[in-house]
Coordinates of C-alpha atoms and ligand atoms in Angstrom, one line a residue:
M500 CA 14.7 31.0 0.7
A501 CA 17.5 28.6 -0.5
V502 CA 19.8 29.8 2.3
Q503 CA 17.0 29.3 4.8
E504 CA 16.5 25.7 3.7
E505 CA 20.2 25.0 3.8
E506 CA 20.5 26.2 7.4
V507 CA 17.6 24.1 8.7
A508 CA 19.1 21.0 7.0
L509 CA 21.9 21.0 9.5
E510 CA 22.6 17.8 11.4
R511 CA 19.6 16.6 13.3
M512 CA 19.9 17.9 16.8
E513 CA 18.9 16.1 19.9
I514 CA 15.3 16.6 21.1
K515 CA 14.5 16.2 24.7
L516 CA 10.9 15.5 25.8
Y517 CA 9.3 14.9 29.2
N518 CA 8.0 11.3 29.3
T519 CA 5.2 10.8 31.8
L520 CA 6.0 7.1 31.7
S521 CA 9.5 7.5 33.1
R522 CA 8.7 10.8 34.9
S523 CA 11.8 12.3 33.4
L524 CA 13.2 14.3 30.5
E525 CA 14.4 11.8 27.8
T526 CA 16.3 12.1 24.6
F527 CA 13.8 11.2 21.9
T528 CA 14.7 8.2 19.8
P529 CA 12.2 7.2 17.1
L530 CA 11.2 3.6 16.3
K531 CA 12.1 4.3 12.7
D532 CA 15.0 6.6 11.8
G533 CA 13.7 10.1 10.8
V534 CA 10.0 9.2 11.2
V535 CA 7.7 10.0 14.1
S536 CA 4.3 8.4 14.7
M537 CA 2.0 10.3 17.1
Y538 CA -1.5 9.7 18.4
H539 CA -3.4 12.5 20.2
C540 CA -6.6 11.7 22.1
G541 CA -9.2 13.7 20.2
P542 CA -12.4 15.5 21.3
T543 CA -15.7 14.0 22.2
V544 CA -17.8 15.7 19.7
Y545 CA -21.0 16.3 21.7
D546 CA -20.5 20.0 22.0
Y547 CA -18.3 22.9 20.9
A548 CA -14.7 22.5 22.0
H549 CA -13.7 25.0 24.8
I550 CA -10.4 26.8 24.7
G551 CA -9.0 24.4 27.3
N552 CA -9.6 21.4 25.0
L553 CA -8.0 23.4 22.2
R554 CA -4.8 23.8 24.2
A555 CA -4.3 20.0 23.9
Y556 CA -4.2 20.4 20.1
V557 CA -2.0 23.5 20.1
F558 CA 0.4 21.4 22.2
A559 CA 0.2 18.5 19.6
D560 CA 0.8 21.0 16.8
I561 CA 3.9 22.5 18.3
L562 CA 5.2 19.0 18.9
R563 CA 4.6 18.1 15.3
R564 CA 6.1 21.4 14.0
T565 CA 9.1 20.9 16.2
F566 CA 9.8 17.5 14.6
E567 CA 9.2 18.8 11.1
Y568 CA 11.5 21.7 11.8
N569 CA 14.1 19.1 12.7
K570 CA 13.5 17.3 9.4
F571 CA 11.5 14.4 10.8
S572 CA 8.7 13.0 8.7
V573 CA 5.6 13.0 11.0
K574 CA 2.5 10.9 10.9
Q575 CA -0.1 12.4 13.2
V576 CA -3.5 10.9 14.2
V577 CA -6.2 12.7 16.1
N578 CA -9.3 10.5 16.8
I579 CA -12.8 11.7 17.0
T580 CA -14.8 10.2 19.9
D581 CA -18.4 10.0 18.6
V582 CA -19.6 7.2 20.8
G583 CA -18.8 5.5 24.1
H584 CA -17.4 8.4 26.3
L585 CA -19.5 8.5 29.4
V586 CA -20.0 11.7 31.5
T587 CA -17.5 10.3 34.0
D588 CA -14.2 8.8 32.9
G589 CA -15.4 5.5 34.3
D590 CA -18.1 3.0 33.5
D591 CA -21.2 4.7 34.7
G592 CA -23.2 7.8 33.8
E593 CA -24.8 8.7 30.6
D594 CA -23.1 8.5 27.2
K595 CA -22.0 12.1 26.3
M596 CA -23.4 11.7 22.7
T597 CA -26.8 10.5 24.1
K598 CA -26.8 13.6 26.3
A599 CA -26.3 15.7 23.2
L600 CA -29.2 14.0 21.3
K601 CA -31.5 14.8 24.2
R602 CA -30.3 18.3 24.5
E603 CA -30.9 18.9 20.8
G604 CA -34.2 17.1 20.8
K605 CA -33.0 14.5 18.3
P606 CA -34.2 10.8 18.2
L607 CA -32.0 8.3 20.0
S608 CA -30.6 6.6 16.9
L609 CA -27.2 5.9 15.5
E610 CA -28.0 8.1 12.5
A611 CA -28.9 11.1 14.6
M612 CA -25.8 10.5 16.7
R613 CA -23.7 10.6 13.6
E614 CA -25.3 13.8 12.5
V615 CA -24.7 15.6 15.7
A616 CA -21.2 14.3 15.9
T617 CA -20.5 15.5 12.3
F618 CA -21.7 19.0 13.2
Y619 CA -19.3 19.3 16.2
F620 CA -16.5 17.6 14.3
E621 CA -16.7 20.2 11.6
R622 CA -16.8 23.0 14.2
F623 CA -13.7 21.4 15.7
T624 CA -11.8 21.4 12.4
D625 CA -12.9 25.1 12.0
D626 CA -11.3 25.8 15.3
L627 CA -8.1 24.0 14.4
K628 CA -7.8 26.1 11.2
S629 CA -8.4 29.4 13.1
L630 CA -5.6 28.4 15.5
N631 CA -3.3 27.6 12.5
I632 CA -3.0 24.0 13.7
E633 CA -1.7 21.8 10.9
T634 CA -4.4 19.2 9.8
P635 CA -3.6 15.8 11.2
H636 CA -2.9 13.1 8.6
E637 CA -5.8 11.0 10.0
F638 CA -9.0 11.9 11.8
P639 CA -10.6 8.5 12.5
R640 CA -14.0 8.4 13.9
A641 CA -14.6 5.9 16.7
S642 CA -18.0 4.8 15.2
D643 CA -16.1 3.8 11.9
H644 CA -13.8 1.5 13.8
I645 CA -16.0 -0.8 15.9
A646 CA -14.5 -3.9 14.2
G647 CA -11.1 -2.9 15.6
D648 CA -12.5 -2.7 19.2
I649 CA -14.2 -6.1 18.8
E650 CA -10.9 -7.6 17.6
I651 CA -9.0 -6.5 20.7
I652 CA -11.8 -7.5 23.1
E653 CA -11.9 -11.0 21.5
K654 CA -8.2 -11.3 21.9
L655 CA -8.5 -10.3 25.6
Q656 CA -11.3 -12.9 26.1
E657 CA -9.2 -15.6 24.4
K658 CA -6.4 -14.8 26.9
G659 CA -8.8 -14.9 29.8
I660 CA -8.2 -11.2 30.6
A661 CA -11.8 -10.1 29.9
Y662 CA -15.0 -11.3 31.5
T663 CA -18.7 -10.7 30.8
T664 CA -21.3 -9.5 33.3
S665 CA -25.0 -8.7 32.9
D666 CA -24.2 -5.1 31.6
G667 CA -21.0 -5.5 29.6
V668 CA -17.5 -7.0 29.1
Y669 CA -14.9 -5.9 31.6
F670 CA -11.1 -5.9 31.7
D671 CA -9.7 -7.9 34.6
I672 CA -7.0 -5.7 36.0
S673 CA -5.7 -8.5 38.2
K674 CA -4.3 -10.0 35.0
F675 CA -2.2 -7.0 34.2
P676 CA 0.1 -6.4 37.2
A677 CA 1.7 -3.3 35.7
Y678 CA -1.7 -1.5 35.9
G679 CA -1.3 2.1 36.9
K680 CA 2.3 2.4 35.8
L681 CA 1.7 5.7 33.9
G682 CA 1.9 8.4 36.5
N683 CA 2.4 5.8 39.2
I684 CA -1.3 5.6 40.0
S685 CA -2.1 3.4 42.9
L686 CA -5.1 1.2 42.7
E687 CA -6.2 2.4 46.1
S688 CA -6.5 6.0 44.9
L689 CA -8.7 4.8 42.0
K690 CA -10.9 2.8 44.3
D691 CA -11.4 5.8 46.4
G692 CA -11.9 8.0 43.4
S693 CA -15.1 8.8 41.6
R694 CA -14.5 6.5 38.7
V695 CA -15.3 3.4 40.6
A696 CA -19.0 2.9 41.2
V697 CA -20.2 -0.1 43.2
N698 CA -20.9 -2.9 40.8
P699 CA -21.1 -6.2 42.6
E700 CA -20.6 -8.2 39.4
K701 CA -17.1 -6.8 38.9
K702 CA -14.2 -8.9 40.1
S703 CA -12.4 -5.8 41.3
P704 CA -13.9 -2.3 41.7
A705 CA -11.2 -0.9 39.4
D706 CA -12.0 -3.3 36.5
F707 CA -13.2 -1.2 33.5
A708 CA -15.7 -1.7 30.7
L709 CA -14.5 -2.7 27.3
W710 CA -18.1 -3.1 25.9
K711 CA -21.4 -2.0 27.4
F712 CA -24.6 -3.8 26.4
D713 CA -27.5 -1.8 25.0
A714 CA -30.4 -3.6 23.5
T715 CA -31.8 -0.6 21.7
L716 CA -28.8 1.5 20.5
G717 CA -25.5 0.2 19.3
W718 CA -23.6 -2.3 17.2
D719 CA -23.8 -6.1 17.1
A720 CA -20.9 -7.9 18.8
P721 CA -20.3 -11.6 19.5
W722 CA -21.2 -11.1 23.2
G723 CA -24.3 -8.9 22.6
K724 CA -25.4 -5.6 21.0
G725 CA -24.1 -2.4 22.5
F726 CA -21.2 0.1 22.2
P727 CA -17.5 0.1 22.9
G728 CA -15.9 1.7 26.0
W729 CA -14.1 5.0 25.4
H730 CA -10.7 3.6 26.2
I731 CA -10.8 0.6 23.8
E732 CA -11.5 3.0 20.9
C733 CA -8.1 4.7 21.3
S734 CA -6.3 1.3 21.5
A735 CA -8.0 0.2 18.3
M736 CA -7.6 3.3 16.3
S737 CA -4.0 3.9 17.2
R738 CA -3.2 0.3 16.4
E739 CA -4.9 0.5 13.0
F740 CA -3.2 3.7 11.9
L741 CA 0.2 3.6 13.6
G742 CA 0.8 0.0 14.6
Q743 CA 2.0 -1.1 18.1
P744 CA 4.2 0.2 19.4
F745 CA 4.2 3.7 18.0
D746 CA 6.3 6.7 19.1
I747 CA 4.3 9.3 21.0
H748 CA 0.9 9.4 22.7
T749 CA -0.4 12.6 24.0
G750 CA -3.4 14.0 25.9
G751 CA -4.4 16.3 28.7
I752 CA -3.2 15.5 32.2
D753 CA -6.7 14.4 33.2
H754 CA -6.1 11.4 30.9
I755 CA -3.2 10.0 33.0
P756 CA -5.0 8.2 35.8
V757 CA -7.8 6.4 34.0
H758 CA -8.0 6.7 30.2
H759 CA -4.3 6.3 29.4
N760 CA -3.7 3.6 32.0
N761 CA -6.7 1.7 30.6
E762 CA -5.4 2.1 27.0
I763 CA -2.0 0.7 28.1
A764 CA -3.6 -2.2 30.0
Q765 CA -5.8 -3.3 27.1
S766 CA -3.3 -3.0 24.3
E767 CA -0.3 -4.3 26.2
A768 CA -2.1 -7.3 27.7
A769 CA -3.6 -8.2 24.3
Y770 CA -0.5 -8.0 22.2
D771 CA 2.4 -8.3 24.7
A772 CA 4.1 -5.1 23.3
P773 CA 4.2 -1.5 24.6
L774 CA 1.5 0.7 23.2
A775 CA 3.7 3.8 22.9
H776 CA 7.2 4.7 23.9
Y777 CA 6.6 8.3 25.0
W778 CA 3.6 9.6 26.8
M779 CA 3.2 13.3 26.9
H780 CA 0.6 15.4 28.7
G781 CA -0.5 19.0 28.5
A782 CA -1.5 21.0 31.6
F783 CA -4.9 22.5 31.9
V784 CA -6.4 25.9 31.2
T785 CA -8.2 27.0 34.3
M786 CA -10.7 29.8 34.7
N787 CA -11.0 31.7 38.0
D788 CA -8.5 29.1 39.2
G789 CA -11.0 26.3 38.7
K790 CA -11.2 23.6 36.0
M791 CA -12.7 24.6 32.7
A792 CA -15.0 21.7 31.7
K793 CA -17.7 21.2 29.0
S794 CA -19.8 19.3 31.5
A795 CA -19.7 22.2 34.0
G796 CA -21.2 24.6 31.4
G797 CA -20.3 28.3 30.9
F798 CA -17.0 27.6 29.1
V799 CA -15.1 29.9 26.8
T800 CA -14.9 28.9 23.1
L801 CA -13.0 30.5 20.2
K802 CA -16.2 32.0 19.1
T803 CA -16.8 33.8 22.4
L804 CA -13.3 35.0 22.3
E805 CA -13.9 36.4 18.8
D806 CA -17.1 38.1 20.1
D807 CA -14.7 39.9 22.4
M808 CA -12.5 40.8 19.5
V809 CA -9.7 38.5 20.6
S810 CA -8.3 36.6 17.6
P811 CA -7.6 32.8 17.9
L812 CA -4.0 33.6 17.0
A813 CA -3.7 35.8 20.0
Y814 CA -4.9 32.9 22.1
R815 CA -2.3 30.7 20.4
Y816 CA 0.4 33.4 21.3
W817 CA -0.8 33.5 24.9
L818 CA -0.6 29.7 25.2
L819 CA 2.9 29.7 23.7
T820 CA 4.2 32.1 26.3
A821 CA 3.7 29.4 28.9
H822 CA 5.3 25.9 28.9
Y823 CA 2.8 23.2 27.9
R824 CA 3.3 21.5 31.2
S825 CA 2.4 24.6 33.2
P826 CA -1.2 25.3 34.1
V827 CA -2.5 28.6 32.8
N828 CA -5.3 30.6 34.2
F829 CA -7.5 32.2 31.6
T830 CA -8.5 35.9 31.9
L831 CA -9.7 38.1 29.0
E832 CA -7.2 40.7 30.1
A833 CA -4.3 38.3 29.9
V834 CA -5.2 37.2 26.4
R835 CA -5.8 40.8 25.4
G836 CA -2.3 41.5 26.6
A837 CA -1.0 38.7 24.4
Q838 CA -3.0 40.2 21.5
N839 CA -1.3 43.6 22.0
A840 CA 2.1 41.8 21.9
L841 CA 1.2 39.8 18.8
I842 CA 0.1 43.0 16.9
K843 CA 3.3 44.7 17.9
L844 CA 5.2 41.7 16.6
M845 CA 3.3 41.6 13.4
T846 CA 3.8 45.3 12.9
A847 CA 7.6 45.0 13.5
V848 CA 7.9 42.1 11.0
S849 CA 5.8 43.8 8.3
N850 CA 8.2 46.8 8.6
L851 CA 11.3 44.6 7.9
P852 CA 12.5 44.4 4.3
E853 CA 12.7 41.0 2.6
G854 CA 15.8 39.3 1.3
G855 CA 18.0 38.3 4.2
T856 CA 19.4 35.0 5.6
L857 CA 18.9 33.1 8.8
V858 CA 21.1 34.5 11.6
A859 CA 23.1 31.3 12.6
G860 CA 23.6 32.2 16.3
Y861 CA 19.9 32.9 16.8
G862 CA 18.9 29.8 14.8
E863 CA 21.0 27.6 17.1
R864 CA 19.5 29.2 20.2
F865 CA 16.0 28.8 18.8
R866 CA 16.6 25.1 18.1
A867 CA 18.0 24.6 21.5
S868 CA 14.9 26.1 23.1
I869 CA 12.3 24.2 21.1
N870 CA 14.2 20.9 21.3
N871 CA 14.4 21.2 25.1
D872 CA 10.9 19.9 25.8
L873 CA 9.2 22.5 23.5
G874 CA 10.5 25.7 25.1
M875 CA 8.2 28.0 23.1
S876 CA 8.3 30.9 25.6
Q877 CA 12.1 31.1 25.3
A878 CA 11.7 31.0 21.5
I879 CA 9.3 34.0 21.6
A880 CA 11.6 35.9 24.0
L881 CA 14.4 35.2 21.5
I882 CA 12.4 36.9 18.7
W883 CA 12.0 40.1 20.9
E884 CA 15.7 40.0 21.6
L885 CA 16.5 39.7 17.9
L886 CA 14.2 42.6 17.0
K887 CA 16.2 44.8 19.4
D888 CA 19.6 43.6 18.2
T889 CA 21.2 46.5 16.4
A890 CA 24.1 44.2 15.1
V891 CA 21.7 42.3 12.9
A892 CA 20.5 43.6 9.5
D893 CA 16.8 44.1 9.1
T894 CA 16.5 41.7 6.2
D895 CA 18.1 39.0 8.2
K896 CA 15.8 39.7 11.1
R897 CA 12.8 39.1 8.9
T898 CA 14.1 35.9 7.4
T899 CA 15.1 34.6 10.8
I900 CA 11.7 35.4 12.4
L901 CA 9.7 33.9 9.6
N902 CA 11.9 30.8 9.9
F903 CA 11.0 30.5 13.6
D904 CA 7.4 31.0 12.8
R905 CA 7.3 27.7 11.0
V906 CA 7.2 26.2 14.5
L907 CA 5.3 29.0 16.4
G908 CA 2.6 29.2 13.7
L909 CA 1.6 32.7 14.5
K910 CA 1.3 33.9 10.8
L911 CA 3.9 36.5 11.5
G912 CA 4.6 37.1 7.8
S913 CA 1.1 36.9 6.5
L914 CA -0.9 39.3 8.7
A915 CA 0.0 43.0 8.8
P916 CA -1.6 45.8 10.6
V917 CA -2.9 48.5 8.3
E918 CA -2.4 52.2 9.1
E919 CA -5.7 53.8 10.0
E920 CA -5.9 56.1 7.0
K921 CA -5.1 53.2 4.6
V922 CA -8.0 51.0 5.7
P923 CA -10.4 50.7 2.7
E924 CA -13.7 52.4 3.3
E925 CA -15.9 49.4 3.0
I926 CA -13.8 47.5 5.5
Q927 CA -14.0 50.3 8.0
A928 CA -17.8 50.4 7.4
L929 CA -18.1 46.7 8.1
A930 CA -15.9 47.0 11.2
D931 CA -18.0 49.9 12.5
A932 CA -21.2 47.9 11.8
R933 CA -19.7 45.0 13.7
E934 CA -18.9 47.2 16.6
E935 CA -22.5 48.5 16.7
A936 CA -23.8 44.9 16.6
R937 CA -21.6 43.9 19.5
K938 CA -22.7 46.9 21.5
A939 CA -26.3 45.8 20.9
K940 CA -25.3 42.2 21.9
E941 CA -26.5 41.0 18.4
W942 CA -23.9 38.3 18.4
E943 CA -25.0 36.5 15.3
K944 CA -24.9 39.7 13.2
A945 CA -21.6 40.6 14.7
D946 CA -20.2 37.2 13.8
A947 CA -21.5 37.3 10.3
L948 CA -19.8 40.7 9.8
R949 CA -16.6 39.3 11.2
I950 CA -16.7 36.5 8.7
E951 CA -17.5 39.0 5.9
I952 CA -14.5 41.1 6.9
E953 CA -12.3 38.0 7.0
N954 CA -13.6 36.9 3.6
R955 CA -12.3 40.2 2.2
G956 CA -8.9 39.5 3.6
Y957 CA -8.9 41.6 6.8
V958 CA -8.9 40.8 10.6
V959 CA -10.1 43.1 13.3
M960 CA -8.6 42.9 16.8
D961 CA -9.2 44.9 19.9
T962 CA -6.2 46.4 21.6
A963 CA -5.4 48.7 24.5
G964 CA -5.2 51.5 22.0
G965 CA -8.5 50.7 20.3
I966 CA -9.6 48.6 17.3
K967 CA -6.8 47.5 15.0
I968 CA -7.4 46.3 11.4
L969 CA -4.9 43.9 9.9
S970 CA -4.7 42.7 6.3
K971 CA -3.9 39.2 5.1
Ligands
AMP1316 P1 -12.6 15.7 25.6 O1 -13.3 16.3 24.5 O2 -13.3 15.9 26.9 O3 -12.3 14.2 25.4 O4 -11.2 16.4 25.8 C1 -10.3 16.7 24.7 C2 -9.0 17.1 25.2 O5 -9.0 18.3 25.9 C3 -8.3 16.0 26.0 O6 -6.9 15.9 25.7 C4 -8.4 16.6 27.4 O7 -7.4 16.2 28.3 C5 -8.2 18.1 27.1 N1 -8.8 19.0 28.1 C6 -10.0 19.0 28.7 N2 -10.2 20.0 29.5 C7 -9.1 20.8 29.5 C8 -8.7 22.0 30.1 N3 -9.4 22.7 30.9 N4 -7.4 22.5 29.8 C9 -6.6 21.8 28.9 N5 -7.0 20.6 28.3 C10 -8.2 20.1 28.6
ZN1317 ZN1 -7.7 8.3 24.0

């Protein structure tokens, strides 16, 4: 262990990251030496997260782990949107949380909204744990930070950048000439896009809501009761927890044209300082080559994957075999293939004896891969190469792989496949009962059995060669 720590404490190496703002690979320079502040747009907690949403947080996690591996101290914020996100990214359509209240037959009240949001927030944190994603340092909920929204809107009003109409307070984009700089978005494309509904009271069709009036549901504000726009929430929460500017802001690519350009416009116009220095965006998970979206229904969750005996860690492995900026098309077969590979890897690691040291040459190559815009697929390939390398002692292989797993987060040292004849009888019985329940499509029962198996320290995965039981 001591040797391992020593090796990682080498000189801090250069980290290159793709910055959407400059549309180029840049060498990362933090605002404060040795410290990284990051804000990741979090989920709208009106439903379960689908596996596409979760890719955004696996990406944030490998970014954090890469910095930590390079001995940076990281402060990471993931917000929870529990109010204000409309079904479109623009200013019209129903509020997603209101939609959830109706779906679940709950009253239209802030209390009921909070309750529904809390339920899905907890499911989201369960998902993060299953994917071995490090818990962010802060999880602010938008509904707890309304005062911060109001403060920025008041500032914008004072500066003459916001104006009031009969249905809300709007940002006047003519006052922010740099509007659209992220991703080089042209105003024309926004006007033609779906986000801009005809609203004769707006000065420009591309102006966006900072606050929407609602006489029955919402919070009191100087200009009238209602609720904040989705974009202002991120400006307020990032400012409160990280200050302005902070280092890195991330999200999925869908956030570039509207949400992130709006965050930039509000924060930069209000405080005459950049919002964040680096903007990073993760590509989408598609299904049948189409977009996977909560609003489209029929999406895949970690739970549905687990019903198909695919472990969340196998999904994580599968994601890491592609670069975060490459779109990936989900198929069960592809993720099952990743699961086979992961089990093989876990088997190999569990057969390696303890007690070695980090192999310097491999360590350097690993760092070069991850520090080159998070090259995780190269890092995984390197592990396979190392396993085959007959010039390296088995003990050193183990130590080196476990060192790399601090970034990959695949639990390579803590899960080990159990030989069939060594599986305890009661675990085998539970696994068989689960199989029966699955065949009978009794999903709740199958799920309860899975949890029971996990509580006893085992994990069951389906592979090409049949069911495999792993122990923790
Ligand atoms: P939402 O809950 O809709 O606010 O989205 C949460 C996060 O998931 C955001 O960073 C989105 O950009 C991201 N996201 C949404 N759909 C997908 C998808 N199909 N693949 C990857 N990321 C997605
Ligand atoms: Zn955001």
